[in-house]
């Protein structure tokens, strides 16, 4: 037999349950625009029905229900979509950084433009052509000198920009290391909090959302694998465990300024780091920036010292002490093809305007000594101080002490001008093409790489948005749906209230009116 107050208890359970549903709906509405928030729902179930205690079943037909109760408040989330999102987000982080680096490289090369090295090279060759028309012109010599200085300055500047970009990427790896450390620490702390709360039987929905948001952000920076255990998330990168339970297993940030990024650099070298923004930074520095720095250094050294084949015209007289393979003595008796070492070697075969029959100086030199690179290439300091030391002639007249340079001869100036179309063999022997060809090849390569990186970035972004859209369709808050639920739970609450009021009136009649008939 049921209790007299059974229905009051049923109504009370309904009121409590519908209140929880209304509160949860309000929580969803309040967090509709909160990043990383997952929609929550109240899991309702019928409470246990009444059956009188005894050996046999009661005579009351059927089991009388006792109302409703809620067993949990759960968030709506799909782990598969989370894993898919993190994978696509990691790829996006890689390509986004690569595209950004290549975009900066395009800005450094600045081609085609009126200020890039291509334009400066063209001005340099043109100035030699103009000088060949009037080898004794002081103004034409100054133009050659200034264009040569402009060329070396452009290479110096570009090399400096490449070095700065490389250093910026290295610095950013250190910055990202601190960011990774913060995320790992947050995940470990959340693991501990979630384990403690859920150990008491509750669902730590909001804390789980925070942990997933931290994990999502971390996935864009480095490649991670996430496994959920009884202790929380175990986060690893390649074969290296980063977080296990409430402990961060590695010191990504390092103990000092010099250590920042060292762990991630080592992870890249070992192959554990294979994706994300940090991977994109290191890969861009190693595969893009250093490659173009090497190509630019090769260009500078090849221009100065690369093997070139030229034709010494009949009648050429070489300076004293200068020997060229294929030429016997000083006099060239017929057109002779010879190999010389770049502009430096060719310039030393001619005569200057200094009044002597001494051969020219090496045209380029390395500031500070050593091998010529884009960073240290410069016009010979003596030529920079005196444009009369530019060699243009390859003829003399007279012999012995009466020998004098024919200053109006333009043989060397013509050979210099024609180098624009002459193939150079790079100092490292890897390529043979014109100097303009060396440079244009690098510019073309950069254009193709940048276009590919932008395409990959756009594709990755689309995939990330698609997966995120799928996640939102499952976990996101729909205000229309929540408003519908709000009305539904409100009506249920009102009906339960009305049921309690009705039964209260019945009990009032039963208790206060029974036995009063006839009084």
XYZ file of C-alpha atoms in Angstrom:
519
model
C 0.000 0.000 0.000
C 1.348 3.414 -0.957
C 2.012 6.227 1.463
C -0.565 8.957 1.894
C 2.083 11.486 0.935
C 3.439 9.444 -1.999
C 2.278 11.923 -4.635
C 3.819 14.852 -2.761
C 7.177 13.061 -2.992
C 6.612 12.348 -6.697
C 5.906 16.020 -7.349
C 8.973 17.022 -5.345
C 11.226 14.767 -7.418
C 9.794 16.238 -10.596
C 10.368 19.780 -9.378
C 13.977 19.042 -8.439
C 14.676 17.312 -11.752
C 13.058 19.995 -13.908
C 14.935 22.647 -11.912
C 18.219 20.900 -12.691
C 17.232 20.762 -16.365
C 16.346 24.464 -16.370
C 19.617 25.360 -14.659
C 21.614 23.285 -17.135
C 19.778 24.908 -20.045
C 20.625 28.312 -18.611
C 24.266 27.248 -18.281
C 24.286 26.213 -21.957
C 22.748 29.515 -23.028
C 25.244 31.490 -20.952
C 28.158 29.674 -22.627
C 26.825 29.675 -26.178
C 29.823 31.751 -27.303
C 32.424 30.342 -24.913
C 35.422 28.863 -26.710
C 35.756 25.122 -26.142
C 32.415 24.754 -24.321
C 30.444 21.537 -24.878
C 26.679 21.411 -24.605
C 25.471 19.715 -21.406
C 22.354 17.689 -20.859
C 20.547 16.268 -17.830
C 20.157 12.484 -17.924
C 16.698 11.737 -16.518
C 15.254 8.353 -15.605
C 12.124 7.103 -13.847
C 12.716 6.608 -10.156
C 12.137 3.147 -8.662
C 8.497 2.146 -8.520
C 6.763 1.162 -5.254
C 6.217 -2.458 -4.337
C 5.127 -3.399 -0.798
C 7.605 -5.538 1.105
C 6.533 -9.107 1.689
C 6.871 -12.701 0.599
C 4.249 -12.329 -2.040
C 3.329 -9.618 -4.484
C 0.801 -7.057 -3.189
C -2.782 -7.143 -4.339
C -2.444 -3.676 -5.805
C -2.520 -4.019 -9.603
C 0.653 -2.758 -11.322
C 3.675 -1.051 -9.889
C 3.008 2.521 -8.877
C 5.642 4.921 -10.231
C 7.418 7.357 -7.967
C 8.241 10.055 -10.483
C 11.539 11.089 -12.073
C 15.096 11.659 -11.005
C 18.316 12.636 -12.806
C 21.378 10.485 -12.559
C 23.965 12.791 -14.135
C 24.673 16.015 -15.978
C 26.779 15.054 -18.983
C 28.492 16.985 -21.742
C 27.934 15.981 -25.356
C 31.321 15.203 -26.935
C 32.760 12.783 -29.507
C 36.361 11.712 -28.956
C 36.779 10.682 -32.590
C 36.058 14.204 -33.817
C 38.450 15.622 -31.214
C 41.239 13.364 -32.455
C 40.492 14.236 -36.073
C 40.421 17.942 -35.293
C 43.786 17.835 -33.558
C 45.379 16.028 -36.490
C 44.096 18.586 -39.009
C 44.926 21.454 -36.669
C 48.493 20.182 -36.412
C 48.867 20.093 -40.205
C 47.435 23.595 -40.442
C 49.970 24.856 -37.887
C 52.831 23.395 -39.952
C 51.764 24.845 -43.304
C 50.670 28.172 -41.875
C 54.157 28.810 -40.482
C 55.830 27.609 -43.678
C 53.620 29.871 -45.792
C 54.350 32.804 -43.497
C 58.115 32.190 -43.678
C 58.065 31.894 -47.465
C 56.020 35.075 -47.651
C 58.726 36.856 -45.646
C 61.381 35.386 -47.942
C 59.507 36.778 -50.936
C 59.558 40.151 -49.224
C 63.326 39.873 -48.734
C 63.957 38.925 -52.377
C 61.383 41.499 -53.512
C 61.194 40.260 -57.091
C 60.213 41.468 -59.591
C 60.827 45.063 -58.548
C 63.011 48.081 -59.218
C 64.930 47.547 -55.986
C 65.751 43.833 -56.063
C 69.094 42.245 -56.879
C 67.928 41.471 -60.423
C 67.633 45.194 -61.154
C 70.964 45.946 -59.454
C 72.687 43.218 -61.481
C 71.245 44.619 -64.693
C 72.506 48.091 -63.783
C 75.945 46.645 -63.061
C 76.249 44.936 -66.447
C 74.852 47.986 -68.230
C 77.403 50.272 -66.573
C 80.232 48.108 -67.955
C 78.658 48.292 -71.395
C 78.518 52.085 -71.162
C 82.121 52.211 -69.947
C 83.238 50.150 -72.945
C 82.019 52.963 -75.197
C 84.352 55.461 -73.548
C 86.940 53.701 -71.334
C 88.613 56.967 -70.348
C 85.388 58.605 -69.102
C 85.709 59.478 -65.422
C 81.930 59.657 -64.987
C 81.401 56.222 -66.587
C 84.024 54.756 -64.256
C 82.287 56.246 -61.233
C 79.007 54.738 -62.397
C 80.622 51.278 -62.608
C 82.125 51.713 -59.168
C 78.845 52.851 -57.631
C 76.853 50.049 -59.293
C 79.389 47.496 -58.067
C 79.063 48.908 -54.541
C 75.263 48.857 -54.867
C 75.395 45.201 -55.909
C 77.535 44.156 -52.961
C 75.430 46.271 -50.584
C 72.274 44.574 -51.866
C 73.806 41.152 -51.277
C 75.023 42.178 -47.825
C 71.587 43.499 -46.916
C 69.735 40.451 -48.217
C 72.108 38.130 -46.375
C 71.556 40.134 -43.203
C 67.785 39.866 -43.628
C 68.039 36.117 -44.102
C 70.175 35.822 -40.971
C 67.676 37.923 -39.049
C 64.783 35.783 -40.245
C 66.673 32.653 -39.202
C 67.315 34.140 -35.763
C 63.662 35.215 -35.441
C 62.533 31.663 -36.134
C 64.942 30.321 -33.525
C 63.678 32.877 -30.998
C 60.070 31.985 -31.777
C 60.832 28.317 -31.096
C 61.886 29.387 -27.605
C 58.692 31.426 -27.189
C 56.602 28.464 -28.277
C 58.506 26.252 -25.842
C 57.225 28.404 -22.967
C 53.720 28.214 -24.405
C 53.920 24.428 -24.674
C 55.147 24.187 -21.077
C 52.190 26.261 -19.867
C 49.698 24.060 -21.717
C 51.290 20.886 -20.382
C 51.200 22.224 -16.825
C 47.541 23.215 -17.224
C 46.618 19.771 -18.571
C 48.412 18.043 -15.679
C 46.630 20.249 -13.125
C 43.277 19.643 -14.783
C 43.954 15.889 -14.772
C 44.366 16.074 -11.022
C 41.239 18.186 -10.462
C 39.063 16.054 -12.739
C 40.221 12.810 -11.123
C 39.497 14.178 -7.645
C 36.011 15.474 -8.528
C 34.941 12.440 -10.533
C 36.222 10.188 -7.790
C 33.319 11.558 -5.732
C 30.834 10.473 -8.396
C 30.289 13.719 -10.285
C 31.077 14.642 -13.889
C 33.655 17.457 -14.141
C 32.147 18.747 -17.385
C 33.523 22.270 -17.384
C 36.986 21.151 -16.324
C 36.984 18.550 -19.096
C 36.102 21.300 -21.569
C 39.035 23.360 -20.337
C 41.374 20.376 -20.672
C 40.181 19.645 -24.206
C 40.617 23.304 -25.150
C 44.202 23.265 -23.845
C 44.830 20.066 -25.779
C 43.361 21.548 -28.963
C 45.614 24.586 -28.712
C 48.632 22.417 -27.969
C 47.919 20.300 -31.071
C 48.485 23.333 -33.305
C 51.948 23.918 -31.833
C 53.336 20.377 -31.731
C 52.199 16.940 -32.860
C 50.611 15.115 -29.946
C 48.929 11.813 -29.228
C 46.282 11.813 -26.477
C 45.115 8.770 -24.532
C 42.640 8.910 -21.679
C 43.399 6.736 -18.654
C 42.083 6.522 -15.108
C 44.578 9.253 -14.207
C 43.427 11.598 -16.984
C 45.036 12.465 -20.293
C 48.406 10.999 -21.175
C 49.935 13.301 -23.775
C 52.907 12.203 -25.864
C 54.896 13.568 -28.794
C 56.309 10.859 -31.005
C 57.935 8.450 -28.580
C 58.243 11.004 -25.768
C 55.619 11.160 -22.995
C 54.943 14.784 -22.053
C 52.159 14.506 -19.471
C 51.043 11.523 -17.443
C 48.431 11.970 -14.755
C 49.187 15.085 -12.738
C 52.879 15.110 -13.688
C 54.633 16.921 -16.539
C 57.343 14.484 -17.580
C 59.648 16.906 -19.456
C 61.038 20.415 -19.057
C 60.194 21.888 -22.448
C 60.901 25.471 -21.390
C 64.410 24.854 -20.061
C 66.005 26.252 -16.924
C 67.462 29.397 -18.505
C 67.287 31.725 -21.528
C 69.876 29.676 -23.409
C 67.854 26.493 -22.905
C 64.620 27.772 -24.411
C 63.731 25.710 -27.425
C 66.563 23.207 -26.863
C 64.151 20.366 -26.067
C 62.054 21.038 -29.176
C 65.172 21.381 -31.348
C 66.335 17.983 -30.094
C 62.872 16.517 -30.689
C 62.995 17.774 -34.281
C 66.410 16.208 -34.783
C 65.249 12.870 -33.373
C 62.032 12.811 -35.383
C 59.683 13.002 -32.386
C 58.610 16.483 -33.475
C 56.980 15.986 -36.866
C 54.238 18.579 -37.141
C 52.756 21.805 -35.809
C 53.925 25.395 -35.639
C 57.259 24.608 -34.003
C 58.010 21.968 -36.622
C 57.113 24.516 -39.279
C 59.502 27.047 -37.749
C 62.472 24.711 -37.528
C 61.799 23.121 -40.928
C 61.437 26.562 -42.523
C 64.702 27.699 -41.005
C 66.607 24.565 -41.998
C 65.033 23.882 -45.401
C 64.109 27.320 -46.677
C 66.083 30.113 -45.044
C 69.401 28.286 -44.868
C 68.986 27.015 -48.421
C 68.453 30.502 -49.820
C 71.321 31.789 -47.696
C 73.505 29.086 -49.215
C 72.327 29.904 -52.724
C 73.003 33.601 -52.188
C 76.481 32.867 -50.803
C 77.122 30.627 -53.795
C 75.977 33.399 -56.122
C 78.329 35.945 -54.530
C 81.349 33.649 -54.535
C 80.627 32.426 -58.068
C 80.360 35.984 -59.335
C 83.779 36.716 -57.880
C 85.599 33.404 -58.404
C 83.471 30.978 -60.456
C 84.988 29.453 -63.569
C 84.084 31.270 -66.805
C 85.208 30.758 -70.365
C 86.095 33.884 -72.330
C 87.721 34.549 -75.642
C 90.897 36.636 -75.480
C 91.003 38.505 -78.813
C 94.072 38.453 -81.016
C 96.482 41.210 -80.024
C 95.777 41.018 -76.304
C 98.857 41.609 -74.173
C 98.735 40.142 -70.691
C 100.284 41.991 -67.728
C 103.680 40.912 -66.451
C 103.531 37.959 -64.107
C 100.055 36.883 -65.244
C 99.808 33.414 -66.740
C 96.766 31.903 -68.362
C 96.416 28.275 -69.359
C 96.441 28.060 -73.144
C 98.469 31.250 -73.678
C 102.218 31.207 -74.102
C 103.970 34.360 -72.933
C 102.203 37.690 -72.814
C 101.107 38.115 -76.408
C 97.900 36.463 -77.631
C 98.544 35.782 -81.311
C 95.064 34.493 -82.129
C 91.611 34.459 -80.598
C 91.981 32.085 -77.656
C 89.333 30.598 -75.390
C 90.563 30.517 -71.797
C 89.073 29.804 -68.372
C 89.413 32.399 -65.633
C 88.165 32.675 -62.061
C 85.158 34.995 -62.212
C 85.300 38.766 -62.241
C 88.321 38.695 -59.979
C 90.339 36.586 -62.400
C 89.182 38.498 -65.472
C 89.820 41.920 -63.948
C 93.437 40.969 -63.225
C 94.049 40.357 -66.957
C 93.592 44.030 -67.824
C 95.213 47.380 -67.262
C 94.003 50.340 -65.255
C 94.326 54.089 -65.642
C 96.961 54.463 -62.915
C 99.765 55.049 -65.442
C 101.491 51.703 -64.854
C 101.484 48.429 -66.776
C 100.607 46.487 -63.658
C 97.550 44.215 -63.983
C 94.258 44.980 -62.289
C 93.373 44.059 -58.740
C 90.840 41.383 -57.759
C 87.506 43.111 -58.333
C 85.753 41.784 -55.212
C 87.051 40.926 -51.761
C 85.717 39.547 -48.491
C 85.359 42.044 -45.675
C 87.310 40.628 -42.790
C 88.958 37.973 -44.977
C 88.038 34.381 -45.672
C 85.848 33.010 -48.418
C 83.539 35.407 -50.174
C 79.904 35.141 -49.076
C 76.859 37.321 -49.602
C 77.375 38.711 -46.109
C 80.979 39.874 -46.622
C 81.361 40.484 -50.362
C 82.510 44.006 -51.166
C 84.149 45.961 -53.924
C 87.930 45.970 -53.534
C 88.646 48.799 -51.105
C 91.351 50.289 -53.326
C 89.032 50.368 -56.340
C 86.286 51.856 -54.182
C 88.698 54.645 -53.219
C 89.932 55.256 -56.796
C 87.834 54.425 -59.844
C 90.960 54.778 -62.017
C 91.933 51.332 -60.723
C 89.101 49.816 -62.773
C 90.783 47.793 -65.537
C 89.347 48.294 -69.030
C 92.277 47.909 -71.453
C 94.103 44.760 -72.605
C 96.583 46.477 -74.951
C 99.927 48.176 -74.508
C 102.378 49.830 -76.854
C 106.165 49.998 -76.774
C 108.496 47.651 -75.022
C 110.628 47.543 -71.934
C 110.663 50.772 -70.012
C 108.804 52.468 -72.874
C 105.821 50.164 -72.637
C 102.606 52.064 -71.916
C 98.948 51.146 -71.616
C 96.622 52.083 -74.459
C 94.046 53.712 -72.205
C 91.459 54.046 -74.901
C 91.350 50.293 -75.467
C 88.037 48.778 -74.321
C 88.717 45.034 -74.672
C 88.341 44.182 -70.993
C 85.339 46.456 -70.535
C 83.586 44.630 -73.397
C 84.440 41.243 -71.875
C 83.025 42.425 -68.552
C 79.821 43.633 -70.190
C 79.438 40.334 -72.029
C 79.592 38.389 -68.754
C 75.854 39.047 -68.416
C 75.326 36.304 -71.012
C 78.302 34.142 -69.984
C 77.885 30.864 -68.105
C 79.573 30.646 -64.700
C 80.401 27.335 -63.076
C 79.653 27.671 -59.370
C 82.559 27.441 -56.958
C 81.107 24.238 -55.501
C 80.761 22.811 -59.013
C 77.056 22.131 -58.633
C 75.731 24.290 -61.476
C 76.692 26.091 -64.640
C 74.584 29.012 -65.824
C 74.659 32.796 -66.054
C 74.782 34.890 -62.909
C 71.289 36.125 -63.695
C 70.322 32.471 -64.168
C 71.643 31.587 -60.705
C 69.552 34.314 -59.145
C 66.411 33.828 -61.245
C 66.476 30.110 -60.453
C 66.355 30.873 -56.729
C 63.533 33.377 -57.242
C 61.568 30.870 -59.327
C 62.069 28.143 -56.741
C 60.843 30.478 -54.018
C 57.732 31.340 -56.015
C 56.805 27.686 -56.514
C 57.424 26.822 -52.846
C 55.384 29.793 -51.652
C 52.478 28.963 -53.943
C 52.477 25.351 -52.754
C 52.624 26.369 -49.085
C 49.711 28.774 -49.525
C 47.680 26.077 -51.272
C 48.407 23.583 -48.505
C 47.544 26.172 -45.859
C 44.199 26.910 -47.486
C 43.413 23.199 -47.805
C 44.373 22.554 -44.173
C 42.268 25.496 -43.006
C 39.252 24.157 -44.908
C 39.705 20.708 -43.334
C 40.022 22.226 -39.848
C 36.835 24.233 -40.384
C 35.002 21.167 -41.662
C 35.929 19.064 -38.648
C 35.163 21.951 -36.294
C 31.763 22.338 -37.963
C 31.103 18.652 -37.320
C 32.188 19.059 -33.706
C 29.906 22.046 -33.267
C 26.971 20.141 -34.753
C 27.459 17.613 -31.964
C 28.839 19.640 -29.065
C 27.918 23.223 -29.878
C 25.100 25.125 -28.235
C 22.098 25.874 -30.451
C 20.196 28.780 -28.960
C 17.030 27.745 -30.823
C 17.235 24.265 -29.349
C 17.986 25.580 -25.880
C 15.042 28.004 -25.998
C 12.820 25.106 -27.014
C 14.152 23.053 -24.103
C 13.642 26.006 -21.803
C 9.951 26.153 -22.641
C 9.632 22.353 -22.368
C 11.259 22.213 -18.921
C 9.326 25.296 -17.779
C 6.012 23.655 -18.656
C 7.090 20.442 -16.960
C 8.000 22.395 -13.841
C 4.702 24.268 -13.906
C 2.764 21.048 -14.344
C 4.628 19.426 -11.440
C 3.867 22.477 -9.320
C 0.206 22.228 -10.273
C 0.206 18.516 -9.435
C 1.655 19.271 -5.978
C -0.912 21.996 -5.396
C -3.743 19.691 -6.463
C -2.650 16.902 -4.187
C -2.143 19.381 -1.359
C -5.785 20.348 -1.754
C -6.795 16.689 -1.668
C -4.833 16.126 1.511
C -6.315 19.248 3.026
C -9.789 17.904 2.344
C -8.834 14.484 3.696
C -7.191 15.719 6.856
C -9.276 18.730 7.753
C -12.713 17.661 6.537
C -12.885 13.957 7.349
C -15.263 13.279 10.299
C -16.869 16.700 10.306
C -20.103 15.633 8.561
C -23.128 16.275 10.764
C -21.391 18.604 13.150
